[in-house]
Coordinates of C-alpha atoms and ligand atoms in Angstrom, one line a residue:
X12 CA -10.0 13.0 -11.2
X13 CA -6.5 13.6 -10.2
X14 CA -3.8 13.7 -13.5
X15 CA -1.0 13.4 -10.4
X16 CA -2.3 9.6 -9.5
X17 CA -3.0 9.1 -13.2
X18 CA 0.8 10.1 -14.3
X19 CA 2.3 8.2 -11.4
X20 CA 0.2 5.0 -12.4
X21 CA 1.3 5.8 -15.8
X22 CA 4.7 5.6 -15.0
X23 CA 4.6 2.3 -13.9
X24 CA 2.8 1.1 -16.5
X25 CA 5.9 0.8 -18.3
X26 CA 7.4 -2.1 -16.4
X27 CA 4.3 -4.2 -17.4
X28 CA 5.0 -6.9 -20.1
X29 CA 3.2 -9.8 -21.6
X30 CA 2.7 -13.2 -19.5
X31 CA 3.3 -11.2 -16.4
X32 CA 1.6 -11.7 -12.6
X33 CA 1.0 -8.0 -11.4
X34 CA 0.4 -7.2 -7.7
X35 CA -2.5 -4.9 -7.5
X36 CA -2.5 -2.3 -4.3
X37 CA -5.2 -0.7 -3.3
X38 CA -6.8 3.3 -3.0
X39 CA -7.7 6.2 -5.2
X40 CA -3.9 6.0 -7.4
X41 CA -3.8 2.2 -7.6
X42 CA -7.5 2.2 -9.0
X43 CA -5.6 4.7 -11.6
X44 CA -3.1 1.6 -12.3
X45 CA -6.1 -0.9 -12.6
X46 CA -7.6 0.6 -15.2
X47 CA -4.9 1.6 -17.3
X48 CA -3.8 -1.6 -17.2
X49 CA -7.0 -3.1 -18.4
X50 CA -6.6 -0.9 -20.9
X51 CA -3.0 -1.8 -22.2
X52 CA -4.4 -5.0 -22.3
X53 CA -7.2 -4.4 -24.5
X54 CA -5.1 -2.4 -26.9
X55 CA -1.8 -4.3 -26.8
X56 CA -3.5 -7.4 -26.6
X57 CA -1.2 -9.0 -23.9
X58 CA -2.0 -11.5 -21.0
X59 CA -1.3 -10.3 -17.3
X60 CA -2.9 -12.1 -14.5
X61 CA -3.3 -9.5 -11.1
X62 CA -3.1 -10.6 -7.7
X63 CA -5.5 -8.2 -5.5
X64 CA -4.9 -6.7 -2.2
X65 CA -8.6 -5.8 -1.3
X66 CA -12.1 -6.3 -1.8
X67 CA -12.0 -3.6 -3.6
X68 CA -9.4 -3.7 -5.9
X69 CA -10.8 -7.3 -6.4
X70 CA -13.6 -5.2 -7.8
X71 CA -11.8 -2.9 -9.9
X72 CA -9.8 -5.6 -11.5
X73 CA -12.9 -7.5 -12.8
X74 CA -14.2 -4.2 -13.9
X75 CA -11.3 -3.3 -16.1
X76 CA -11.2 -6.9 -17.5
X77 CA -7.9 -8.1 -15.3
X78 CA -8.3 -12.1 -14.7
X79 CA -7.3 -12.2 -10.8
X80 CA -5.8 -15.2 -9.4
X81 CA -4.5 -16.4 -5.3
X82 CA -1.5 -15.4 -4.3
X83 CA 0.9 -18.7 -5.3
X84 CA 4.1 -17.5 -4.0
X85 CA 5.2 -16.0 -7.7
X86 CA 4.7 -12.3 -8.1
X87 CA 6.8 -10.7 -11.2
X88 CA 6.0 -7.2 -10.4
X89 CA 3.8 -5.4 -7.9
X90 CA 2.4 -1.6 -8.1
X91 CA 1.1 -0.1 -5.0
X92 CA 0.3 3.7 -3.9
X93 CA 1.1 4.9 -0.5
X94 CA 0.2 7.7 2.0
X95 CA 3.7 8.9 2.5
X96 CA 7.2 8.7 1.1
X97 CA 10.7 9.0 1.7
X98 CA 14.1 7.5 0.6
X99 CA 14.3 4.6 2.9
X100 CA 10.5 4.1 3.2
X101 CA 7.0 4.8 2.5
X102 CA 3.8 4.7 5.1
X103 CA 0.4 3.0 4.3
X104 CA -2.9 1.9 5.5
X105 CA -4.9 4.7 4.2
X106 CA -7.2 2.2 3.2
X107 CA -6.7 -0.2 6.1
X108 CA -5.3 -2.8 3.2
X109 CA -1.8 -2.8 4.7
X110 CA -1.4 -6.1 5.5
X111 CA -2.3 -8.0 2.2
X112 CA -0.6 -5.5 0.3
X113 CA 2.8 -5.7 2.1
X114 CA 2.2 -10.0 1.7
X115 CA 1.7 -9.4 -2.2
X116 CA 4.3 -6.2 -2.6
X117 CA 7.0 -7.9 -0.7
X118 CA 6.2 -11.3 -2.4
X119 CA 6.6 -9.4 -6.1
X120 CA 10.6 -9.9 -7.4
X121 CA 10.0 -5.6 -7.8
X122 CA 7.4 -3.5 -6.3
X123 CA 6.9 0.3 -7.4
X124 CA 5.1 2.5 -5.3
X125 CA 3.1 4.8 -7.4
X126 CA 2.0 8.3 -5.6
X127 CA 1.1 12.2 -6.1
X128 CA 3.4 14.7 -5.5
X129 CA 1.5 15.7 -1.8
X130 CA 3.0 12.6 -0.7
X131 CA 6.6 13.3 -1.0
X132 CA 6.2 16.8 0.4
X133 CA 8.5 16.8 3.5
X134 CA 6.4 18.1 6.0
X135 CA 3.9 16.1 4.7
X136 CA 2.7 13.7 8.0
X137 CA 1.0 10.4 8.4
X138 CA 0.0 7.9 11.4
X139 CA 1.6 5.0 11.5
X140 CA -0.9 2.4 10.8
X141 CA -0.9 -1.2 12.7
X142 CA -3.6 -3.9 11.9
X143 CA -4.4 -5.4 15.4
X144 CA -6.3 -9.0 16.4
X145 CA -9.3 -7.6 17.7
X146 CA -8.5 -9.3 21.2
X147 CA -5.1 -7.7 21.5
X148 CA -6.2 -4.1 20.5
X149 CA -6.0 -2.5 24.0
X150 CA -2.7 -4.5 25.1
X151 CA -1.3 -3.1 21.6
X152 CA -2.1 0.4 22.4
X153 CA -0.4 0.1 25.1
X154 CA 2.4 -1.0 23.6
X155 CA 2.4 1.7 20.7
X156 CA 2.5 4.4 23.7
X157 CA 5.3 2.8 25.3
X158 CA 7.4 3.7 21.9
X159 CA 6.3 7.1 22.0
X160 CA 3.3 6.5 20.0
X161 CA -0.6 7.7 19.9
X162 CA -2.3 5.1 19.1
X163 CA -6.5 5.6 17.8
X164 CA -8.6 2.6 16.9
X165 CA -9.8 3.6 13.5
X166 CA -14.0 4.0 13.6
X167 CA -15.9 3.8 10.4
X168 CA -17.6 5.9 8.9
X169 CA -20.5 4.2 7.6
X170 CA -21.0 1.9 10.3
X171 CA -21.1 2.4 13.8
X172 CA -17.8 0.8 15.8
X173 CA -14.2 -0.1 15.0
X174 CA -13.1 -0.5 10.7
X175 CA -13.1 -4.4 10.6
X176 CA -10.8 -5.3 7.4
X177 CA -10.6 -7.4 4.9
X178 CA -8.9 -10.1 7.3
X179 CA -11.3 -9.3 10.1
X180 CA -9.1 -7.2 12.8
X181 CA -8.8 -4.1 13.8
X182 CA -7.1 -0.7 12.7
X183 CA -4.7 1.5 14.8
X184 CA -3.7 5.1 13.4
X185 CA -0.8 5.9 15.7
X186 CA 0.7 9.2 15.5
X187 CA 4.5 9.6 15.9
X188 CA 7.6 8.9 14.1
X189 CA 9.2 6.6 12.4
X190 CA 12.4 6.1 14.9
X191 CA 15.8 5.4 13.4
X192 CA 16.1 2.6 11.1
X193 CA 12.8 2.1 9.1
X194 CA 13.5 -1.6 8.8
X195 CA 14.4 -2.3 12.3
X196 CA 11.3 0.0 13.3
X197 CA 8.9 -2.2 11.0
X198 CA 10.3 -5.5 12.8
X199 CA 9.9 -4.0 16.1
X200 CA 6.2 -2.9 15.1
X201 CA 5.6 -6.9 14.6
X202 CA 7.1 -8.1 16.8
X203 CA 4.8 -6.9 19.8
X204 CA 1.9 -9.6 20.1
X205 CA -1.2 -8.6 18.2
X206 CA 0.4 -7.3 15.7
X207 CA -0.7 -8.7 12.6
X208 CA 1.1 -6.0 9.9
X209 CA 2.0 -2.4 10.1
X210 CA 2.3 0.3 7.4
X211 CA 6.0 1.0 7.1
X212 CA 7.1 -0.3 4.1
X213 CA 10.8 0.0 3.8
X214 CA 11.5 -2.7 0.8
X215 CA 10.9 -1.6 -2.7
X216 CA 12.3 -1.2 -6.4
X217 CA 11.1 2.2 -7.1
X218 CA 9.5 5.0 -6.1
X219 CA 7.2 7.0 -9.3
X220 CA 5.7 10.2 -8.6
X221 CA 3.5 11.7 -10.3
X222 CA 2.7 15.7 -10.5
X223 CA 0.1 17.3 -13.2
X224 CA 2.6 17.3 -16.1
X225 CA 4.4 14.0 -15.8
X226 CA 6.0 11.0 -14.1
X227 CA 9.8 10.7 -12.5
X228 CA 11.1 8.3 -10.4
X229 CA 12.2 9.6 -6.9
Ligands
5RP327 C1 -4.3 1.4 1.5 C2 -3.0 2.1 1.1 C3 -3.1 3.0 0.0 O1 -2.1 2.6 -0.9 C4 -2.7 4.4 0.5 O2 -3.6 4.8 1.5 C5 -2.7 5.4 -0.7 O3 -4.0 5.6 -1.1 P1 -4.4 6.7 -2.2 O4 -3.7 6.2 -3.4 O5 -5.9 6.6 -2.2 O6 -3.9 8.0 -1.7 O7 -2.0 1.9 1.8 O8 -4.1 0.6 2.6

């Protein structure tokens, strides 16, 4: 139980109104969002179809009574956490969900990232997360160290081997920075061949943090 995620998810609870198709991240604060928003349905008896970005928000959603639908192209709003965050962008793959939740966050006309205070602490640190084609994986980690990079496969931890996600492939926790523009970064991350998403996220509405008292936008 963290009342940090819960705040932050409660904050962007506001933005959610009747007839609306919600983007659904994934990890611990999202799951916060899921279920308050199955809730706010239920009490304010309003219609809002999610679009998932896991297996396992798929899950949640059913569980908190949140129709899911494909992804169509039309996304109204999407709420997503993240691992870090600054002003001109925010890192994820904690969960190894990067690549469908960037397709359905950047899809949505306004995605908020929802997140705990730890996350915005400036010394705070995070890899740099790239989802790989399996084949590519040792070409691409040669790649990543060639922009100053340290590039890990990700291993499970319940199964022996390499994480295998949602969409098949292959993790990559690289540690290093994000250098110079965030944007032009991110579009040099996919542009190496391999590369199937990576977890700088540098377009977004909003930012909501969350702490143990409240919500405020950052
Ligand atoms: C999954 C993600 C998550 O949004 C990110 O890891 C934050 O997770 P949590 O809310 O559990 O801290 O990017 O790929």
């Amino acid at each position: 139980m963290s009342a940090a995620k819960e705040n932050a998810a409660k904050g962007a609870l506001e933005y959610v109104e009747d007839g609306m198709i919600v983007g659904l991240g994934s990890g611990t604060t999202t799951a916060y969002f899921v279920e308050l928003l199955g809730k706010k349905m239920k009490e304010e008896k309003i219609s809002v179809v999610g679009v998932v970005t896991s297996f396992d928000t798929e899950i949640l959603a059913k569980k908190a009574g949140i129709p899911v639908m494909p992804l169509d192209g039309k996304v109204n709003l999407a709420v997503d956490g993240a691992d870090i965050v600054k002003k001109e962008y925010v890192l994820k793959g904690g969960g190894g969900a990067l690549t469908r939740e960037k397709i359905v966050d950047y899809a949505a006309e306004k995605f908020i990232v929802i997140a705990d205070e730890a996350k915005a602490d400036p010394n705070a640190t995070y890899p740099i997360v790239v989802e790989v084609v399996p084949f590519s994986y040792l070409y691409v980690i040669e790649e990543m160290k060639k922009l100053g990079l340290e590039p890990e496969l990700r291993v499970g931890g319940k199964k022996l081997g390499p994480v295998v996600t949602d969409n098949s492939n292959f993790i990559l926790d690289c540690v290093g920075e994000v250098k110079g523009d965030a944007t032009e970064f991110e579009k040099t991350l996919n542009a190496i061949p391999g590369v199937v998403e990576n977890g700088v996220f540098s377009k977004f509405w909003k930012i909501i943090i969350g702490n143990e008292k409240e919500f405020y936008e950052f």
